[in-house]
Coordinates of C-alpha atoms in Angstrom, one line a residue:
Chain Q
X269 CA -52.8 96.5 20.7
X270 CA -53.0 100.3 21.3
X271 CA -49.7 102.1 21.3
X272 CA -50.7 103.4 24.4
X273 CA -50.7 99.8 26.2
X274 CA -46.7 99.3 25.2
X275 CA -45.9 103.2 26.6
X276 CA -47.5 102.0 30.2
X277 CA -45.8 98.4 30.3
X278 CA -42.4 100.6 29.3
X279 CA -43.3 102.7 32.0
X280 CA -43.9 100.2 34.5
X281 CA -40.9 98.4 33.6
X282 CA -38.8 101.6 33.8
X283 CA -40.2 102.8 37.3
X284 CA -39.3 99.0 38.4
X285 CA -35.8 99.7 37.4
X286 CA -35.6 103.1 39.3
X287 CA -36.7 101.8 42.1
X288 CA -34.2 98.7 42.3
X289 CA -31.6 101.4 41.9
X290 CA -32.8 103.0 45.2
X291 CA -33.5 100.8 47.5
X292 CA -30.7 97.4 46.5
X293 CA -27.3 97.9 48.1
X294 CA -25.5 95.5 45.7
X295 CA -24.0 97.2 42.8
X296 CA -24.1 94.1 40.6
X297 CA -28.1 94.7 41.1
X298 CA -28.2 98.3 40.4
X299 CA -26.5 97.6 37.1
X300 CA -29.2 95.3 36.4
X301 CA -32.1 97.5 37.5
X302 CA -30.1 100.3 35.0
X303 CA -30.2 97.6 32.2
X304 CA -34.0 97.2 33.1
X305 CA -34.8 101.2 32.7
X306 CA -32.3 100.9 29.5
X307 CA -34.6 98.4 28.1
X308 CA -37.9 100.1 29.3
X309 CA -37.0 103.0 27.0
X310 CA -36.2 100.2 24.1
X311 CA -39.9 99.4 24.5
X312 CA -41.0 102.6 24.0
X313 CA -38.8 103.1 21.2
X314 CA -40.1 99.8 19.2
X315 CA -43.7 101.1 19.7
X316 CA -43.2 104.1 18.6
X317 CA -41.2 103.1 15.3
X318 CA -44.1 100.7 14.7
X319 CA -47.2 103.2 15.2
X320 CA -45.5 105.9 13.5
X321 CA -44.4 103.9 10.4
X322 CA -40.7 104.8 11.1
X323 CA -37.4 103.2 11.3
X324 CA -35.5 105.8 13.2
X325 CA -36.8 104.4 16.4
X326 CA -35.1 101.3 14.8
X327 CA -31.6 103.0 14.6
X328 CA -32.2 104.0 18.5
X329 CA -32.7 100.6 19.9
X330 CA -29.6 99.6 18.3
X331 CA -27.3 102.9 19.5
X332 CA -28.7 102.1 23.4
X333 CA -27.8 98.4 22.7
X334 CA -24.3 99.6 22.4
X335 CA -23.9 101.8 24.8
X336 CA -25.7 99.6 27.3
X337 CA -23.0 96.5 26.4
X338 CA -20.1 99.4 26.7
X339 CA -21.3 100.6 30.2
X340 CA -21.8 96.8 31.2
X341 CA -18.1 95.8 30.3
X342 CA -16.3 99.6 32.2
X343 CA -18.9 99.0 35.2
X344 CA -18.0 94.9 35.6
X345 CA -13.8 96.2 35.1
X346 CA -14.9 98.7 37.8
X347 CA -16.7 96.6 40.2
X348 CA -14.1 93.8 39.9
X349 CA -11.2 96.2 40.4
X350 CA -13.2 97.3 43.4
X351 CA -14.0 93.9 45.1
X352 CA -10.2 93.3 44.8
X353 CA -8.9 95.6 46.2
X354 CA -11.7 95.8 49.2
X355 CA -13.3 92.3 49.1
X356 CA -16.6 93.4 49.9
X357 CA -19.0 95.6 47.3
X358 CA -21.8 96.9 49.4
X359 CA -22.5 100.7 48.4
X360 CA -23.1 102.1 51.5
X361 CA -19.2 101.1 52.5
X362 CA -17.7 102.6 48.9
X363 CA -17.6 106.3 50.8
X364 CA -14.0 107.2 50.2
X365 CA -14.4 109.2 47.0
X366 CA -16.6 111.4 48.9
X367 CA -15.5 115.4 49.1
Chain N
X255 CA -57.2 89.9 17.4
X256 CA -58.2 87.8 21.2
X257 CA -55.0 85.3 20.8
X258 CA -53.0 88.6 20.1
X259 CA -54.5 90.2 23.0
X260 CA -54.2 87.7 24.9
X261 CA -50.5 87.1 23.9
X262 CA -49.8 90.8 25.1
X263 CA -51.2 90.4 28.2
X264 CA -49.4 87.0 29.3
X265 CA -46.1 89.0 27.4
X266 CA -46.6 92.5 29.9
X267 CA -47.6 90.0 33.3
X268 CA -44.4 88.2 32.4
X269 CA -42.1 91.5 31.4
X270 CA -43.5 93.2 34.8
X271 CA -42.9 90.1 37.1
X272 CA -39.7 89.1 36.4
X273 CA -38.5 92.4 36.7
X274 CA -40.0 92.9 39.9
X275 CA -38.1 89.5 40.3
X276 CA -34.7 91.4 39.6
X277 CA -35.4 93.8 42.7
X278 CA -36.7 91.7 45.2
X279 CA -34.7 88.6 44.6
X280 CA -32.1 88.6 47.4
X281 CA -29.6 86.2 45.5
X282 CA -28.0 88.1 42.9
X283 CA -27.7 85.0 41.1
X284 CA -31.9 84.6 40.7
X285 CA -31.7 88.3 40.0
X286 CA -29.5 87.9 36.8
X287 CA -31.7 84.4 35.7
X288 CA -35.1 86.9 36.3
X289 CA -33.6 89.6 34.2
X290 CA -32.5 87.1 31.1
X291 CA -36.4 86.4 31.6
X292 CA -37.2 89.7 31.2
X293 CA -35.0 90.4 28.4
X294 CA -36.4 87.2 26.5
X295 CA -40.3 88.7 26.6
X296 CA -39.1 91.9 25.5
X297 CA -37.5 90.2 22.5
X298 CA -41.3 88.7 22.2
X299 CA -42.7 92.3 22.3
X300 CA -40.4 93.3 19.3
X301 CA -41.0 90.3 17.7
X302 CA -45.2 91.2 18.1
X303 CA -44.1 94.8 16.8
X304 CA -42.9 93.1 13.5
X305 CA -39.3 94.2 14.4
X306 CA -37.6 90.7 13.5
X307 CA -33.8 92.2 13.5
X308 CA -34.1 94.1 16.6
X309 CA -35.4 90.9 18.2
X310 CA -32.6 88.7 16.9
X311 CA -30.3 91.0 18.1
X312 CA -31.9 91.6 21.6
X313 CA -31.9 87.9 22.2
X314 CA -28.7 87.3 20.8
X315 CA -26.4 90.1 22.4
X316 CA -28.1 91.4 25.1
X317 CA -29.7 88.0 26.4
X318 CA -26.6 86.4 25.3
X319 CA -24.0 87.9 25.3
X320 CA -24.1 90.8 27.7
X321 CA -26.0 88.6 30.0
X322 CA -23.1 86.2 30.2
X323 CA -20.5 88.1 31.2
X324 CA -23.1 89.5 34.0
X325 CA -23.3 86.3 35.0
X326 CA -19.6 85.4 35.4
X327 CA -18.9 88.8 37.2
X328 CA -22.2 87.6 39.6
X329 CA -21.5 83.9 40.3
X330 CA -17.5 85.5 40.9
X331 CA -18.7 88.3 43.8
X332 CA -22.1 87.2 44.4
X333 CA -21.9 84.3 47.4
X334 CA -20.2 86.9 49.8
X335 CA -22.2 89.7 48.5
X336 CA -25.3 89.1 49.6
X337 CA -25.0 87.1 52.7
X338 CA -25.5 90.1 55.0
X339 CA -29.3 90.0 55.8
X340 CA -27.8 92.8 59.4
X341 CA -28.4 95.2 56.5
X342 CA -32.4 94.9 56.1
X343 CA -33.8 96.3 59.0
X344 CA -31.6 99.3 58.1
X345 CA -33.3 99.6 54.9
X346 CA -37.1 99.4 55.9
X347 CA -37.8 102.9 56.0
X348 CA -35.9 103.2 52.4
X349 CA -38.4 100.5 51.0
X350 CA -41.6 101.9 52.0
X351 CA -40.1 105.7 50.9
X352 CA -39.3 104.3 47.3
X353 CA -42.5 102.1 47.0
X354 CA -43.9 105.8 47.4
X355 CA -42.0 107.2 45.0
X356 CA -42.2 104.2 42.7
X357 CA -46.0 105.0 42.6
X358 CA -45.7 108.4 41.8
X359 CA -43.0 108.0 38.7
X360 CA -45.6 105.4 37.6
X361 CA -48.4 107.3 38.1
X362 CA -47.2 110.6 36.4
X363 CA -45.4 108.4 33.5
X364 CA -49.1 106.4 33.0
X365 CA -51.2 110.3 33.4
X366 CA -49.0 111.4 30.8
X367 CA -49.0 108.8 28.3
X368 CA -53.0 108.5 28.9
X369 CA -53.6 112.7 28.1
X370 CA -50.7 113.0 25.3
X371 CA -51.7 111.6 22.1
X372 CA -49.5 111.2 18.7
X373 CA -50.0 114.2 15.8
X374 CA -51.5 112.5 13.0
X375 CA -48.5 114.2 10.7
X376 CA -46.3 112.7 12.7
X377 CA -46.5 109.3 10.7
X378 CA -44.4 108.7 8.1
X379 CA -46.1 107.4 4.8
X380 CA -45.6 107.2 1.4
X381 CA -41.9 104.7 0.2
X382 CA -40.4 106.0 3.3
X383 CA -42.2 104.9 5.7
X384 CA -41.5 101.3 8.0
X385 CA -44.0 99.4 6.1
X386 CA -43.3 100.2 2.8
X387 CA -39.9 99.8 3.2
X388 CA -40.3 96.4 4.8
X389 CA -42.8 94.9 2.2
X390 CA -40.3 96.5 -0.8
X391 CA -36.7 95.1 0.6
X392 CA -37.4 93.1 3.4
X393 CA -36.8 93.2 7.0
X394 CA -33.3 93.4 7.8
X395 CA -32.5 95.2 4.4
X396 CA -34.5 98.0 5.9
X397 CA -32.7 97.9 8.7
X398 CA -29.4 98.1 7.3
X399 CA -30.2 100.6 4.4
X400 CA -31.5 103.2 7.4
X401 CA -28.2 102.1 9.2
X402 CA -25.9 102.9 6.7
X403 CA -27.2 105.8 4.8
X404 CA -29.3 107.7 7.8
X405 CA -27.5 107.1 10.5
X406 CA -24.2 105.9 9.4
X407 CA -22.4 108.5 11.3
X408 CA -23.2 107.6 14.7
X409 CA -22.4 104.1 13.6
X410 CA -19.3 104.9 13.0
X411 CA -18.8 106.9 16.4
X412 CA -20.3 103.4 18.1
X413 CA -16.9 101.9 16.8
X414 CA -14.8 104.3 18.7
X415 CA -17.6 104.3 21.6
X416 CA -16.7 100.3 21.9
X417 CA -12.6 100.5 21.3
X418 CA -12.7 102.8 24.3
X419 CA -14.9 100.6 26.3
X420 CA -12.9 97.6 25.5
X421 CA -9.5 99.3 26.1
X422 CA -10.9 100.9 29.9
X423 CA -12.0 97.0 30.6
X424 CA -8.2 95.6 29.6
X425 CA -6.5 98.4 31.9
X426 CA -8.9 98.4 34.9
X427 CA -9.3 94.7 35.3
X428 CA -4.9 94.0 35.0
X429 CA -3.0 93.6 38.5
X430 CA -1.0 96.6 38.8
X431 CA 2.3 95.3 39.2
X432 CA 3.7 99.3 39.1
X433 CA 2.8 99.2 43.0
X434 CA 4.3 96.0 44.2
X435 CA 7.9 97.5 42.5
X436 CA 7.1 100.6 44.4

């Protein structure tokens, strides 16, 4: 397959995730639509390393793994914290922080 | 070349469905199961782009691992979280305004990829390039080698990346006791 046929599933995948960021109220699904555009860009990353014969698309897969299981683990601790303290999680209540 | 054809097709039809699965599920619970689905076929699509490591690792720490403690956070909130259907009527208007914009992202992202097309210099050949590598050491030797010599800095700063993410888990998720004494 073309390179070109990986970019436009990664891109589809990714505009899937940004809109499941807009329109869902529940944060546990945001997170997941973020780990869907996270994992859009992995795509892309993969393709490229293969097509242009380089492993530093390699290297950047693994770094967005990473960070992706760090943000997952503080944004859980946040959400939990949140649901405790509150018992419900729907965005569209979470206005205190606001300035 | 038709069976791998084929095979990317079925792969991208299952990729794009279950994530469309992720948004429009309203049970957070058959969201989570639909993006494990998704995460499994993109493990495929490395595994079809002859990255075996990278697909061993997807499969085992992001669809494993990662996944599961999604899953005990959503099966924990997720029964009242989602009950409150009051809220989609409210949201109509927000639907049809990101299917919009959903079309436009896609649509610029898939015009861009279509007219931009990769420098042939940009390839890497000769013993440094992905293939030679592969063929000379193996896989995950080339893997590691471009881990530990190329990039072994930001590997290191991962390590202090994932200290601090452990230690903000451990002191948001403990019961303050500081305020009950207050």
């Amino acid at each position: 397959m073309p390179l070109n046929a990986y970019l436009i599933v990664g891109a589809l995948l990714f505009t899937i995730g940004a809109a499941g960021v807009l329109v869902r109220r529940n944060p546990l699904v945001m997170f997941m639509s973020i780990e869907l555009m996270l994992n859009a860009v992995n795509l892309s990353f993969m393709a490229f390393a293969h097509f242009l014969d380089s492993v530093d698309g390699w290297m950047f897969v693994f770094l967005v793994l990473t960070v992706a299981a760090a943000e997952v683990v503080v944004g859980l601790a946040i959400i939990v914290a949140i649901f405790r303290t509150r018992r419900e999680i729907d965005v569209d209540e979470l206005n205190t922080l606001k300035g | 070349m038709t069976a791998q054809q084929l095979a990317f097709f079925v792969l991208a039809f299952v990729a794009v469905a279950s994530a469309l699965g992720v948004i429009l599920f309203r049970n957070a619970v058959y969201s989570m199961l639909s993006l494990i689905v998704n995460l499994l076929s993109l493990a495929l699509f490395f595994l079809s782009l002859q990255a075996i490591f990278v697909a061993t690792i997807q499969v085992l720490i992001y669809a494993g691992a990662v996944m599961v403690l999604f899953l005990f956070v959503v099966t924990m909130l997720a029964p009242e979280a989602d009950t409150n259907v009051s809220g989609s009527d409210r949201l109509r208007w927000q639907w049809v305004a990101t299917a919009g914009l959903a079309v436009i992202l896609a649509g610029g992202l898939i015009l861009a990829v279509a007219n931009g097309a990769v420098a042939q210099d940009a390839k890497a050949a000769g013993p440094n390039s992905l293939a030679a590598q592969v063929t000379k050491v193996g896989n995950v030797q080339a893997f590691g080698l471009a881990l530990f010599h190329g990039f072994s800095f930001p590997f290191e700063v991962t390590s202090v990346l994932l200290v601090i993410a452990v230690m903000g888990a451990v002191v948001l998720s403990r019961r303050f006791s500081g305020r009950e004494r207050e």
